[in-house]
Coordinates of C-alpha atoms and ligand atoms in Angstrom, one line a residue:
M1 CA 42.9 124.1 -32.6
S2 CA 43.5 123.5 -28.7
Q3 CA 42.3 126.2 -26.5
P4 CA 45.4 128.3 -24.9
I5 CA 45.9 127.6 -21.8
S6 CA 47.4 131.0 -20.3
L7 CA 51.1 130.7 -17.6
S8 CA 49.5 132.5 -14.8
G9 CA 45.9 134.8 -14.4
P10 CA 44.0 135.9 -11.0
D11 CA 41.4 134.7 -9.0
I12 CA 38.3 137.4 -9.3
S13 CA 35.3 136.6 -8.0
Q14 CA 32.3 138.9 -7.6
A15 CA 32.6 140.0 -4.2
E16 CA 36.4 140.9 -5.7
I17 CA 34.0 143.2 -8.7
D18 CA 31.4 144.6 -5.4
A19 CA 34.3 145.6 -3.9
V20 CA 35.4 148.2 -6.6
V21 CA 32.6 148.9 -8.0
A22 CA 31.4 150.5 -5.0
V23 CA 34.8 152.7 -3.7
L24 CA 34.2 154.3 -7.6
K25 CA 30.8 155.4 -6.3
T26 CA 32.4 157.3 -2.9
P27 CA 34.6 160.3 -3.6
H28 CA 38.0 158.4 -1.8
L29 CA 40.0 156.8 -5.2
S30 CA 43.0 157.3 -3.0
L31 CA 44.2 158.2 0.9
G32 CA 40.7 156.6 2.1
P33 CA 39.7 154.1 4.4
K34 CA 40.5 151.4 2.5
V35 CA 44.2 152.1 2.7
P36 CA 44.4 151.8 6.2
A37 CA 41.8 149.1 6.9
F38 CA 43.8 146.6 3.7
E39 CA 46.7 147.4 5.9
E40 CA 45.0 145.5 8.7
C41 CA 44.6 142.9 6.4
F42 CA 48.1 142.2 6.9
T43 CA 48.7 143.1 10.3
R44 CA 46.2 141.0 11.7
R45 CA 46.9 138.2 9.3
L46 CA 50.4 137.9 10.2
G47 CA 50.4 138.8 13.5
V48 CA 53.0 142.3 12.7
K49 CA 52.7 145.6 14.2
H50 CA 52.9 147.0 10.9
A51 CA 51.8 146.8 7.5
I52 CA 52.0 149.7 4.6
A53 CA 50.6 149.1 1.2
L54 CA 52.4 150.8 -1.6
S55 CA 52.2 151.1 -5.4
S56 CA 54.1 147.8 -6.7
G57 CA 56.0 145.0 -5.2
T58 CA 59.4 146.9 -6.0
S59 CA 58.3 149.9 -4.2
G60 CA 57.9 148.8 -1.0
L61 CA 61.3 146.8 -1.1
H62 CA 63.0 150.4 -2.1
L63 CA 61.7 152.5 0.3
I64 CA 62.6 149.4 3.1
W65 CA 66.1 149.9 2.2
R66 CA 65.7 153.2 2.0
A67 CA 64.4 153.7 5.7
M68 CA 67.6 151.2 6.6
E69 CA 69.9 153.9 5.6
I70 CA 72.1 151.8 2.5
Q71 CA 74.2 153.9 1.5
P72 CA 76.2 154.0 -1.9
G73 CA 78.6 151.7 -2.1
D74 CA 77.6 149.6 0.7
E75 CA 76.8 145.9 -0.2
V76 CA 74.3 143.4 0.2
I77 CA 74.2 140.0 -0.3
T78 CA 71.6 138.0 -1.8
T79 CA 70.7 135.1 -4.6
P80 CA 71.3 135.6 -8.2
F81 CA 68.5 132.7 -9.1
S82 CA 65.1 136.0 -8.6
F83 CA 62.7 138.2 -9.6
I84 CA 65.7 141.3 -10.9
A85 CA 63.8 143.5 -8.9
S86 CA 64.5 141.8 -5.8
S87 CA 68.2 143.5 -6.6
N88 CA 67.4 146.1 -8.7
S89 CA 65.9 147.9 -5.0
F90 CA 69.2 148.1 -3.6
L91 CA 70.9 149.5 -7.3
F92 CA 68.1 152.3 -6.8
E93 CA 70.3 153.1 -3.7
G94 CA 73.8 152.7 -5.4
A95 CA 74.4 149.8 -2.5
R96 CA 76.7 146.9 -5.1
P97 CA 75.4 143.4 -5.3
V98 CA 77.2 140.5 -4.1
F99 CA 74.9 137.6 -4.6
V100 CA 75.8 133.8 -3.0
D101 CA 75.3 130.6 -5.3
V102 CA 71.8 128.9 -4.0
D103 CA 71.3 125.4 -2.8
P104 CA 71.3 123.2 -5.8
N105 CA 67.5 121.0 -4.5
T106 CA 66.4 123.7 -2.4
W107 CA 67.2 126.1 -5.1
Q108 CA 66.9 128.8 -2.0
I109 CA 70.2 131.3 -1.4
D110 CA 72.8 128.7 -0.1
H111 CA 72.6 130.0 4.0
S112 CA 76.0 127.9 4.5
R113 CA 78.5 130.4 2.1
I114 CA 77.4 133.8 3.2
E115 CA 79.6 134.2 5.6
A116 CA 82.3 133.7 3.6
A117 CA 81.0 136.9 1.6
I118 CA 81.2 139.3 4.1
T119 CA 83.0 142.2 3.3
P120 CA 83.6 145.3 6.0
K121 CA 80.8 147.1 3.4
T122 CA 78.6 144.7 4.1
R123 CA 75.0 146.1 5.7
A124 CA 72.9 144.0 3.6
I125 CA 70.7 140.0 3.1
L126 CA 68.4 139.8 1.1
P127 CA 67.1 136.4 1.5
V128 CA 64.4 135.6 -1.3
D129 CA 61.5 133.3 -0.7
V130 CA 62.1 131.5 -3.8
F131 CA 58.5 129.9 -5.4
G132 CA 56.6 130.5 -2.1
S133 CA 59.2 128.2 0.1
I134 CA 61.7 129.9 2.0
P135 CA 65.4 129.9 2.9
E136 CA 67.0 128.9 5.7
M137 CA 66.4 132.3 7.5
D138 CA 67.3 131.0 12.1
S139 CA 70.4 130.7 10.4
I140 CA 70.7 133.2 8.3
N141 CA 69.1 135.4 11.0
A142 CA 72.1 134.0 13.4
V143 CA 75.0 135.6 11.1
A144 CA 73.0 138.8 10.0
K145 CA 73.1 138.5 13.9
E146 CA 76.9 138.4 15.1
H147 CA 78.3 140.7 11.2
G148 CA 75.2 143.7 12.6
L149 CA 73.9 143.1 9.2
H150 CA 70.4 143.7 8.6
V151 CA 68.4 141.2 7.2
L152 CA 65.8 142.2 4.3
E153 CA 63.0 139.3 4.0
D154 CA 61.2 139.8 0.0
S155 CA 58.5 137.8 0.6
C156 CA 56.8 138.8 -2.8
E157 CA 56.0 135.0 -3.9
A158 CA 55.9 133.5 -0.2
L159 CA 52.1 135.1 1.3
G160 CA 50.5 132.2 2.9
S161 CA 53.7 129.9 3.7
T162 CA 55.3 129.8 6.4
Y163 CA 58.9 128.5 7.9
K164 CA 58.8 126.7 11.6
G165 CA 55.0 128.2 11.8
R166 CA 56.0 131.6 11.3
P167 CA 54.8 133.3 8.5
A168 CA 56.8 134.8 5.4
G169 CA 57.3 138.2 5.1
T170 CA 57.8 138.1 9.7
L171 CA 61.6 136.7 9.0
A172 CA 63.5 139.3 9.4
D173 CA 63.5 142.7 10.2
A174 CA 60.8 143.5 7.3
G175 CA 59.3 142.0 4.6
C176 CA 57.9 142.3 1.8
F177 CA 54.4 141.7 -0.7
G178 CA 54.3 142.3 -4.2
F179 CA 50.7 141.9 -5.7
Y180 CA 50.9 141.5 -9.3
P181 CA 48.3 139.2 -10.9
N182 CA 50.4 136.9 -10.7
K183 CA 50.8 135.8 -7.7
Q184 CA 48.7 134.8 -5.1
M185 CA 46.5 137.2 -4.5
T186 CA 46.8 140.2 -6.5
T187 CA 45.5 144.3 -6.1
G188 CA 46.5 144.9 -10.1
E189 CA 49.3 145.9 -8.8
G190 CA 50.3 146.7 -5.4
G191 CA 52.8 146.1 -2.5
M192 CA 53.2 145.7 1.6
V193 CA 55.2 145.8 3.5
V194 CA 55.5 144.7 6.4
T195 CA 57.7 144.2 10.1
D196 CA 57.6 145.5 13.6
N197 CA 60.0 147.8 13.6
D198 CA 58.6 151.5 14.5
E199 CA 61.2 153.5 13.1
I200 CA 61.3 150.9 9.6
A201 CA 57.3 151.7 9.9
F202 CA 57.7 155.0 10.5
R203 CA 60.0 156.0 7.8
V204 CA 58.1 153.7 5.1
R205 CA 54.6 155.6 5.2
S206 CA 55.5 159.3 4.9
M207 CA 58.0 158.2 1.5
R208 CA 55.0 156.6 0.2
N209 CA 53.6 160.0 0.5
Q210 CA 55.8 162.6 -1.1
G211 CA 57.8 162.1 2.9
R212 CA 54.7 163.5 4.6
D213 CA 54.9 163.2 8.5
P214 CA 51.0 161.6 10.2
D215 CA 50.0 164.6 11.7
A216 CA 52.4 167.3 8.9
G217 CA 50.3 169.9 6.7
W218 CA 49.6 169.4 3.6
L219 CA 52.3 170.6 2.0
Q220 CA 55.0 170.3 4.6
H221 CA 57.6 167.0 3.5
A222 CA 60.2 165.8 6.6
R223 CA 61.9 164.1 4.2
L224 CA 62.6 163.0 0.9
G225 CA 59.7 161.2 -0.3
F226 CA 58.3 159.5 -3.3
N227 CA 54.7 158.9 -4.6
F228 CA 54.0 155.5 -4.3
R229 CA 50.7 155.4 -2.4
L230 CA 48.3 152.8 -3.3
P231 CA 44.7 153.8 -4.8
D232 CA 41.6 153.1 -2.2
I233 CA 40.3 150.8 -6.4
N234 CA 43.3 148.7 -5.4
C235 CA 43.2 148.1 -1.6
A236 CA 39.4 147.5 -2.1
L237 CA 40.1 144.7 -4.4
G238 CA 42.6 143.5 -2.0
I239 CA 40.6 143.0 1.0
A240 CA 38.3 141.1 -0.8
Q241 CA 41.3 138.8 -2.0
M242 CA 42.3 138.5 1.4
N243 CA 38.3 137.5 2.6
R244 CA 39.2 134.4 0.3
L245 CA 42.8 134.3 0.7
D246 CA 42.8 131.1 2.5
E247 CA 40.1 129.7 -0.3
I248 CA 42.0 130.4 -3.4
L249 CA 45.7 129.1 -1.4
A250 CA 43.6 126.2 -1.4
R251 CA 43.1 126.0 -5.1
R252 CA 45.7 126.9 -6.0
D253 CA 47.3 123.5 -4.0
R254 CA 44.9 121.8 -4.7
V255 CA 46.6 122.2 -9.3
A256 CA 49.7 121.7 -7.8
Q257 CA 48.9 118.8 -6.7
M258 CA 47.2 117.7 -9.4
Y259 CA 50.8 118.8 -11.3
I260 CA 52.2 116.6 -8.7
E261 CA 50.7 113.2 -8.8
R262 CA 50.6 112.9 -13.1
L263 CA 54.4 113.8 -12.6
K264 CA 55.2 111.5 -10.1
G265 CA 57.6 109.0 -10.9
E266 CA 58.7 111.1 -14.3
P267 CA 62.7 110.2 -13.9
R268 CA 63.5 113.3 -16.2
I269 CA 62.1 116.0 -14.0
S270 CA 62.6 116.9 -10.4
M271 CA 61.2 119.9 -8.5
Q272 CA 62.3 122.5 -5.7
L273 CA 63.1 120.4 -2.9
V274 CA 60.2 122.0 0.0
P275 CA 62.3 121.7 3.6
G276 CA 60.2 119.7 6.2
D277 CA 59.7 122.9 8.3
I278 CA 58.0 124.9 5.3
Q279 CA 54.4 124.9 4.9
M280 CA 54.1 125.8 1.6
S281 CA 52.2 128.9 -0.6
W282 CA 52.6 127.2 -4.2
F283 CA 53.6 130.6 -6.7
V284 CA 54.6 129.2 -10.1
F285 CA 55.1 125.7 -11.1
V286 CA 58.5 124.6 -11.8
V287 CA 59.6 121.7 -12.6
R288 CA 63.4 121.2 -13.7
L289 CA 64.6 119.1 -16.0
D290 CA 67.8 116.8 -15.7
D291 CA 71.2 117.1 -16.8
H292 CA 71.4 115.3 -20.0
Y293 CA 69.3 118.5 -21.6
S294 CA 70.9 121.6 -22.5
Q295 CA 69.7 124.8 -22.7
S296 CA 69.0 124.8 -25.7
D297 CA 66.8 121.5 -25.4
R298 CA 65.0 123.5 -22.7
D299 CA 64.2 126.2 -25.3
A300 CA 63.0 123.9 -28.2
I301 CA 60.7 122.9 -25.6
L302 CA 59.7 125.2 -24.3
G303 CA 58.5 126.5 -27.9
R304 CA 56.1 123.3 -28.8
L305 CA 54.5 123.8 -25.4
R306 CA 53.8 127.7 -27.0
D307 CA 52.7 126.3 -30.7
A308 CA 50.6 123.4 -28.6
Q309 CA 49.3 127.3 -27.1
I310 CA 50.1 125.7 -23.6
A311 CA 51.7 129.3 -21.8
C312 CA 55.1 128.6 -20.1
S313 CA 58.5 130.2 -19.0
N314 CA 62.1 129.5 -18.3
Y315 CA 62.0 130.9 -14.2
F316 CA 64.8 133.1 -13.9
T317 CA 67.4 134.0 -16.2
P318 CA 69.9 134.2 -14.2
I319 CA 70.1 138.6 -12.0
H320 CA 74.5 138.1 -12.6
L321 CA 73.8 137.7 -16.7
Q322 CA 71.2 140.6 -16.6
P323 CA 73.0 143.1 -19.1
F324 CA 73.2 145.8 -17.2
Y325 CA 74.6 143.5 -14.5
Q326 CA 77.5 142.1 -16.4
R327 CA 78.2 145.4 -17.9
D328 CA 78.1 147.8 -14.3
Y329 CA 79.6 145.0 -11.8
G330 CA 81.7 142.9 -13.7
L331 CA 79.7 139.4 -13.6
R332 CA 79.7 136.6 -15.9
A333 CA 78.8 133.7 -17.6
G334 CA 80.3 131.4 -14.5
D335 CA 80.2 133.1 -11.3
F336 CA 77.9 131.2 -10.3
P337 CA 77.5 127.1 -11.6
V338 CA 74.7 126.3 -9.0
T339 CA 72.0 128.5 -10.3
E340 CA 74.0 128.6 -13.8
N341 CA 72.8 125.0 -13.9
L342 CA 69.7 125.1 -13.0
S343 CA 68.1 128.5 -15.1
A344 CA 68.9 126.8 -17.8
R345 CA 66.7 123.6 -17.5
T346 CA 63.5 125.8 -15.0
V347 CA 60.0 125.0 -17.3
A348 CA 57.7 127.2 -15.5
L349 CA 54.0 125.3 -16.5
P350 CA 50.5 127.0 -16.6
F351 CA 49.3 127.2 -13.1
H352 CA 46.9 129.0 -11.8
N353 CA 43.3 128.3 -10.4
G354 CA 41.8 128.5 -13.6
L355 CA 43.2 125.4 -14.7
T356 CA 40.7 121.8 -14.8
A357 CA 41.8 118.3 -14.3
A358 CA 41.4 118.2 -18.0
D359 CA 43.9 121.3 -18.7
I360 CA 46.3 119.4 -17.0
D361 CA 45.6 116.2 -18.4
R362 CA 46.2 118.3 -21.3
V363 CA 49.8 120.0 -20.8
V364 CA 51.2 117.3 -18.7
E365 CA 51.2 115.3 -21.4
T366 CA 52.5 116.6 -24.1
F367 CA 54.9 117.7 -22.1
R368 CA 55.6 114.3 -21.6
K369 CA 55.7 113.8 -25.1
L370 CA 58.3 116.8 -25.6
L371 CA 60.7 114.9 -23.1
Ligands
LIG401 C1 57.0 139.5 -8.1 C2 58.4 140.2 -7.7 C3 59.0 141.4 -6.8 C4 58.1 142.6 -7.2 O1 56.9 142.8 -6.7 P1 56.5 143.5 -7.8 O2 54.9 144.2 -7.0 O3 56.2 143.4 -9.7 O4 57.3 144.8 -7.9 C5 59.5 141.4 -6.0 N1 61.3 140.2 -6.0 C6 60.1 139.3 -6.5 C7 60.4 137.9 -6.1 C8 58.5 139.1 -7.0 O5 58.5 137.6 -7.7

């Protein structure tokens, strides 16, 4: 029996272990000095004015909408080809999703179709940096400006990527990262809101901590808030990961290049098209089977890979086909055909820094045989 190969996995060194243990020997397990120190890793690296650490990427996205005062009945334009947390984040505030189909090559929201989706109720656009690449942000920001809309960049999958030399997360009014263990770097669970907007930053910071204002007393609450704090234990892990970020990303890139080399010239698959003005930080390694394969062919391939102890996934199931989206928003199969065609044919192969060249040989050989 061959060894199982996992789909994802964190890159943790002794430095991370030591950093976490050191916090456990202090009395400051939460609201201590590691929180601002972790935030400073982001303001420094991204050259952004504010960074606010939170309990997850989802809670960060949610608080940005509240800071932007998104209201029930408002419409938010976004992509159906993403992780569900991206559009769930504004459903919490009663806003409605207006999906725009993706480009068949870049797999990102088709920016040329956004303007046609704008109605008098539209308040914001939520572009998502799918798989570490980035949508046409200049065009999206221009449409938003013309129509007076907020733009929130969901950069949860793109830490380290750049667009025309500017870092992912800094390309809109606010951005948000997530640190679940399958992301480029991890804090176990966690997130980071980044913005140059003082008002958004102030409100997110307050709502993260039960609605307290910075100078107010512990039991004084200026607004409705949450407990979306990130403990110092997790922040210490995050600081150690940020100190190694360039090394971690370089290793991820090496794994991706090993796959690309072995799959080069394979006519039965294609990959996400990444435009030349984007520097990619790899989140996952996803290939698309060509149109000869049906969804059940793809599912059979996933099943056989798993039988061979090779973990894999079908990133993503279209958001508009999730049961409660269909039920609550009248969405159905056929609404976004480019997304549905793509989603039916994606295969995410194991992707993390623990993979050896021999592992990748085995994955690619098994996968090709199944094709
Ligand atoms: C991971 C992810 C999130 C949510 O981050 P969590 O930290 O898991 O809450 C949001 N949007 C996208 C596109 C993601 O990939």
